[in-house]
Amino acid sequence: MDLGMIFVSEVLGTGMLILLGAGVVANVLLTKSKGFNGGWLLINFGWGFAVMAGVFVAYKSGGHINPAVTLGIWASGADEYAPEVAITVGSTLVYLAGQLLGAFLGACVAFLAYRKHFEAEPDEAKKLAVFATGPEIRSYGWNVVTEVIGTFVLVLVVLSFANTPHELGPLAVALLVVGIGASLGGPTGYAINPARDLGPRIAHALLPMSHKAPARTPDLVGAGASGEGAGPGAGGDAEPPLPASRKNSDWRYAWVPVVGPFIGGILAGVASRFLF
């Protein structure tokens, strides 16, 4: 099969994954959304069905939509990524590039869908959470372990599907992702997909998103710590302007949801050689 078609297929499939996945997070977290406070399980199911939609859309390329799945198939000793798509360095790079670009574009479209809600949201952390994962307890080593475990489960079970005939198709993967989110998603937000985190994080850094200025404190507003006499018409000078806050895409953490899933996917692929 033409590698150009593989590239387009993975772009479209991964883009659909992130559009619907980031969309459900925005729906639950952004204050003005109708789905506000919908809860963790709504996010789990939203991501599960996002995976199902992405796999269907990317059927021509085998519906990887995840670099960890691609490398897991490679590590399993398989000959092909999809029918008539041999595993080579070139085809591997095409899959990875398509997945990263698709994730970036999907995040941008999700941003457009919720554009006014991002403007109305005062919490910068919630805005970032729509695009990228983050740990509840920041401990980089253990955060990596969590991502390794979650991705290992994902890729190992996906590889087992080839040896266990069923009629569920991509719905099986969707239910698996729901289960991983409900069981293992709490510590890190279960990226389990390097492109899912890195592509949208880049989008967050580049998109023209408004930022709230830091709160004004009394020592910034004129005559003394109490602020008495400050402000126009009160006998003091006008309040000085506050500096705009810098967008924080949390790049210090960004390597975790890339390295962890890569390790987990490769380990699952190697394990599948002995298990299936």
Short mmCIF file of C-alpha atoms in Angstrom, two decimals:
data_model
loop_
_atom_site.label_atom_id
_atom_site.label_comp_id
_atom_site.label_asym_id
_atom_site.label_seq_id
_atom_site.Cartn_x
_atom_site.Cartn_y
_atom_site.Cartn_z
CA MET A 1 0.00 0.00 0.00
CA ASP A 2 1.17 3.53 -0.76
CA LEU A 3 2.84 5.09 2.28
CA GLY A 4 1.21 8.41 1.44
CA MET A 5 -2.18 6.80 2.02
CA ILE A 6 -0.91 5.34 5.30
CA PHE A 7 0.19 8.81 6.38
CA VAL A 8 -3.17 10.40 5.54
CA SER A 9 -5.06 7.57 7.23
CA GLU A 10 -3.13 7.97 10.49
CA VAL A 11 -3.47 11.77 10.37
CA LEU A 12 -7.25 11.51 10.00
CA GLY A 13 -7.68 8.74 12.55
CA THR A 14 -5.48 10.33 15.21
CA GLY A 15 -7.06 13.70 14.53
CA MET A 16 -10.51 12.23 15.16
CA LEU A 17 -9.23 10.60 18.35
CA ILE A 18 -7.95 13.88 19.76
CA LEU A 19 -10.86 15.99 18.56
CA LEU A 20 -13.33 13.84 20.47
CA GLY A 21 -10.97 13.07 23.37
CA ALA A 22 -9.93 16.65 24.02
CA GLY A 23 -13.55 17.61 23.38
CA VAL A 24 -14.90 15.49 26.23
CA VAL A 25 -12.27 16.91 28.60
CA ALA A 26 -13.21 20.45 27.58
CA ASN A 27 -16.89 19.62 28.03
CA VAL A 28 -16.32 18.39 31.58
CA LEU A 29 -13.70 20.91 32.78
CA LEU A 30 -14.49 24.27 31.18
CA THR A 31 -16.81 26.15 33.50
CA LYS A 32 -19.28 27.51 30.95
CA SER A 33 -19.80 24.20 29.14
CA LYS A 34 -23.09 22.33 29.37
CA GLY A 35 -21.17 19.21 30.42
CA PHE A 36 -19.33 20.98 33.27
CA ASN A 37 -18.62 18.67 36.22
CA GLY A 38 -19.71 15.60 34.24
CA GLY A 39 -17.17 13.53 36.12
CA TRP A 40 -14.29 11.15 35.56
CA LEU A 41 -16.37 8.36 34.05
CA LEU A 42 -17.76 10.68 31.38
CA ILE A 43 -14.16 11.47 30.43
CA ASN A 44 -13.31 7.74 30.42
CA PHE A 45 -16.22 6.87 28.13
CA GLY A 46 -15.59 9.89 25.92
CA TRP A 47 -11.98 8.82 25.35
CA GLY A 48 -13.05 5.23 24.76
CA PHE A 49 -15.49 6.19 22.03
CA ALA A 50 -12.92 8.64 20.64
CA VAL A 51 -10.55 5.70 20.18
CA MET A 52 -13.28 3.69 18.47
CA ALA A 53 -14.01 6.53 16.04
CA GLY A 54 -10.31 7.03 15.33
CA VAL A 55 -9.70 3.34 14.61
CA PHE A 56 -12.65 3.25 12.21
CA VAL A 57 -11.45 6.36 10.36
CA ALA A 58 -7.88 5.00 10.09
CA TYR A 59 -8.95 1.54 8.88
CA LYS A 60 -6.73 1.70 5.76
CA SER A 61 -3.58 1.89 7.88
CA GLY A 62 -4.74 -0.63 10.46
CA GLY A 63 -5.99 2.04 12.86
CA HIS A 64 -2.87 2.36 15.01
CA ILE A 65 -3.44 6.05 15.94
CA ASN A 66 -0.82 5.58 18.68
CA PRO A 67 2.99 5.35 18.35
CA ALA A 68 3.07 2.90 21.27
CA VAL A 69 0.82 0.53 19.31
CA THR A 70 3.00 0.91 16.21
CA LEU A 71 6.19 0.12 18.12
CA GLY A 72 4.44 -2.67 19.99
CA ILE A 73 3.55 -4.35 16.68
CA TRP A 74 7.16 -3.89 15.55
CA ALA A 75 8.49 -5.42 18.80
CA SER A 76 6.09 -8.36 18.50
CA GLY A 77 8.00 -9.66 15.50
CA ALA A 78 5.16 -9.14 13.04
CA ASP A 79 5.94 -8.77 9.34
CA GLU A 80 3.31 -6.14 8.54
CA TYR A 81 1.73 -3.13 10.23
CA ALA A 82 -1.41 -3.65 8.15
CA PRO A 83 -2.22 -5.77 5.07
CA GLU A 84 0.43 -5.01 2.41
CA VAL A 85 2.29 -2.58 4.68
CA ALA A 86 5.69 -4.11 5.47
CA ILE A 87 7.45 -3.14 8.69
CA THR A 88 10.45 -1.04 7.69
CA VAL A 89 12.19 2.03 9.10
CA GLY A 90 10.44 4.15 6.47
CA SER A 91 6.94 2.86 7.17
CA THR A 92 7.50 3.20 10.91
CA LEU A 93 8.45 6.86 10.52
CA VAL A 94 5.41 7.47 8.32
CA TYR A 95 3.12 6.07 11.02
CA LEU A 96 4.75 8.13 13.77
CA ALA A 97 4.72 11.35 11.74
CA GLY A 98 1.07 10.91 10.76
CA GLN A 99 0.05 10.26 14.35
CA LEU A 100 1.86 13.32 15.71
CA LEU A 101 0.49 15.65 13.03
CA GLY A 102 -3.02 14.24 13.43
CA ALA A 103 -2.91 14.76 17.19
CA PHE A 104 -1.81 18.36 16.72
CA LEU A 105 -4.54 19.10 14.19
CA GLY A 106 -7.23 17.37 16.24
CA ALA A 107 -6.33 19.51 19.25
CA CYS A 108 -6.54 22.66 17.14
CA VAL A 109 -10.04 21.75 15.92
CA ALA A 110 -11.16 20.96 19.48
CA PHE A 111 -9.90 24.41 20.47
CA LEU A 112 -11.99 26.00 17.74
CA ALA A 113 -15.09 24.11 18.90
CA TYR A 114 -14.68 25.51 22.43
CA ARG A 115 -13.07 28.85 21.50
CA LYS A 116 -15.43 31.08 23.50
CA HIS A 117 -15.35 28.72 26.47
CA PHE A 118 -11.57 28.93 26.62
CA GLU A 119 -11.89 32.71 26.67
CA ALA A 120 -14.39 32.53 29.54
CA GLU A 121 -12.41 30.01 31.61
CA PRO A 122 -10.42 31.66 34.45
CA ASP A 123 -8.43 28.54 35.42
CA GLU A 124 -5.29 28.16 33.30
CA ALA A 125 -4.68 24.63 34.60
CA LYS A 126 -8.03 23.47 33.22
CA LYS A 127 -7.16 24.87 29.81
CA LEU A 128 -3.91 22.91 29.75
CA ALA A 129 -5.70 19.76 30.97
CA VAL A 130 -7.86 19.81 27.83
CA PHE A 131 -4.70 19.38 25.75
CA ALA A 132 -2.24 17.44 27.86
CA THR A 133 -2.03 15.05 30.78
CA GLY A 134 -0.52 15.80 34.16
CA PRO A 135 0.09 13.90 37.40
CA GLU A 136 -1.94 14.27 40.56
CA ILE A 137 1.24 13.62 42.55
CA ARG A 138 4.32 14.77 40.67
CA SER A 139 7.01 12.10 40.98
CA TYR A 140 8.58 11.67 37.57
CA GLY A 141 9.93 8.16 38.11
CA TRP A 142 6.65 6.78 39.44
CA ASN A 143 4.66 8.73 36.86
CA VAL A 144 6.68 6.91 34.18
CA VAL A 145 5.96 3.58 35.89
CA THR A 146 2.21 4.34 35.78
CA GLU A 147 2.35 5.16 32.08
CA VAL A 148 4.41 2.05 31.35
CA ILE A 149 1.85 -0.16 33.11
CA GLY A 150 -1.18 1.43 31.46
CA THR A 151 0.36 1.28 27.98
CA PHE A 152 1.56 -2.29 28.51
CA VAL A 153 -2.01 -3.32 29.26
CA LEU A 154 -3.33 -1.44 26.22
CA VAL A 155 -0.87 -2.85 23.69
CA LEU A 156 -0.77 -6.39 25.08
CA VAL A 157 -4.56 -6.72 24.98
CA VAL A 158 -4.76 -5.12 21.52
CA LEU A 159 -2.20 -7.63 20.24
CA SER A 160 -4.22 -10.46 21.79
CA PHE A 161 -7.26 -9.50 19.71
CA ALA A 162 -5.62 -10.98 16.59
CA ASN A 163 -5.67 -14.40 18.26
CA THR A 164 -9.13 -14.17 19.82
CA PRO A 165 -11.83 -13.96 17.12
CA HIS A 166 -14.74 -11.72 18.11
CA GLU A 167 -17.40 -9.57 16.48
CA LEU A 168 -16.74 -6.36 18.43
CA GLY A 169 -14.20 -4.74 16.09
CA PRO A 170 -12.96 -1.32 17.31
CA LEU A 171 -15.60 -1.35 20.07
CA ALA A 172 -13.37 -3.84 21.90
CA VAL A 173 -10.52 -1.30 21.93
CA ALA A 174 -12.93 1.40 23.10
CA LEU A 175 -14.06 -0.68 26.07
CA LEU A 176 -10.44 -1.51 26.88
CA VAL A 177 -9.54 2.20 26.98
CA VAL A 178 -12.54 2.91 29.23
CA GLY A 179 -11.34 0.18 31.56
CA ILE A 180 -7.76 1.47 31.64
CA GLY A 181 -8.97 4.99 32.40
CA ALA A 182 -11.29 3.82 35.18
CA SER A 183 -8.67 1.54 36.74
CA LEU A 184 -5.25 3.09 36.07
CA GLY A 185 -5.98 6.64 34.96
CA GLY A 186 -6.00 8.37 38.33
CA PRO A 187 -2.28 8.98 38.91
CA THR A 188 -1.32 10.56 35.56
CA GLY A 189 -4.46 10.93 33.44
CA TYR A 190 -3.47 7.87 31.33
CA ALA A 191 -1.84 9.34 28.26
CA ILE A 192 -0.89 5.79 27.07
CA ASN A 193 -0.15 7.40 23.69
CA PRO A 194 2.88 9.65 23.03
CA ALA A 195 1.20 11.47 20.14
CA ARG A 196 -1.97 12.06 22.18
CA ASP A 197 0.02 14.12 24.68
CA LEU A 198 2.84 15.67 22.67
CA GLY A 199 0.81 16.86 19.67
CA PRO A 200 -1.86 18.67 21.73
CA ARG A 201 0.77 20.06 24.11
CA ILE A 202 2.50 21.68 21.14
CA ALA A 203 -0.90 23.01 20.04
CA HIS A 204 -1.46 24.50 23.51
CA ALA A 205 1.89 26.27 23.30
CA LEU A 206 1.15 27.74 19.86
CA LEU A 207 -2.57 28.52 19.89
CA PRO A 208 -3.65 32.14 20.55
CA MET A 209 -5.15 31.51 23.96
CA SER A 210 -5.92 34.32 26.39
CA HIS A 211 -4.17 34.25 29.76
CA LYS A 212 -5.36 35.68 33.03
CA ALA A 213 -3.03 38.16 34.73
CA PRO A 214 -1.92 37.27 38.26
CA ALA A 215 -4.12 38.58 41.05
CA ARG A 216 -3.25 42.08 42.29
CA THR A 217 -1.85 42.15 45.80
CA PRO A 218 -2.02 45.14 48.18
CA ASP A 219 1.69 45.97 47.90
CA LEU A 220 1.25 46.64 44.19
CA VAL A 221 -1.51 49.20 44.42
CA GLY A 222 -0.01 52.42 45.59
CA ALA A 223 0.39 53.93 49.09
CA GLY A 224 1.53 51.15 51.37
CA ALA A 225 0.65 47.56 52.06
CA SER A 226 -2.92 48.38 53.06
CA GLY A 227 -3.60 49.96 49.68
CA GLU A 228 -5.24 52.96 51.33
CA GLY A 229 -5.22 56.07 49.15
CA ALA A 230 -4.46 54.05 46.03
CA GLY A 231 -6.18 54.42 42.70
CA PRO A 232 -7.49 57.34 40.70
CA GLY A 233 -9.59 59.84 42.60
CA ALA A 234 -8.29 58.60 45.97
CA GLY A 235 -5.34 60.94 46.33
CA GLY A 236 -2.82 58.51 44.83
CA ASP A 237 -1.53 57.48 41.43
CA ALA A 238 -3.40 55.08 39.18
CA GLU A 239 -2.68 51.42 39.76
CA PRO A 240 0.31 50.24 37.74
CA PRO A 241 -0.45 47.64 35.07
CA LEU A 242 0.26 44.04 35.95
CA PRO A 243 2.44 41.91 33.70
CA ALA A 244 0.61 39.37 31.57
CA SER A 245 0.98 35.80 32.79
CA ARG A 246 3.07 33.45 30.69
CA LYS A 247 1.43 30.44 29.11
CA ASN A 248 2.63 27.31 30.88
CA SER A 249 2.49 24.13 28.83
CA ASP A 250 4.35 22.18 31.57
CA TRP A 251 7.24 21.08 29.38
CA ARG A 252 9.07 19.75 32.45
CA TYR A 253 6.57 16.90 32.55
CA ALA A 254 6.14 16.45 28.79
CA TRP A 255 8.75 13.68 28.47
CA VAL A 256 6.87 11.37 30.86
CA PRO A 257 3.81 10.65 28.65
CA VAL A 258 6.18 10.07 25.72
CA VAL A 259 8.85 7.85 27.29
CA GLY A 260 6.48 5.83 29.50
CA PRO A 261 4.13 4.74 26.69
CA PHE A 262 7.04 3.94 24.37
CA ILE A 263 8.54 1.63 27.00
CA GLY A 264 5.18 0.05 27.81
CA GLY A 265 4.32 -0.56 24.17
CA ILE A 266 7.68 -2.16 23.34
CA LEU A 267 7.58 -4.37 26.46
CA ALA A 268 4.07 -5.52 25.52
CA GLY A 269 5.23 -6.35 22.01
CA VAL A 270 8.12 -8.43 23.31
CA ALA A 271 5.88 -10.18 25.84
CA SER A 272 3.38 -11.08 23.12
CA ARG A 273 6.05 -13.19 21.40
CA PHE A 274 5.99 -15.58 24.32
CA LEU A 275 2.31 -15.34 25.27
CA PHE A 276 0.43 -15.57 21.97
#
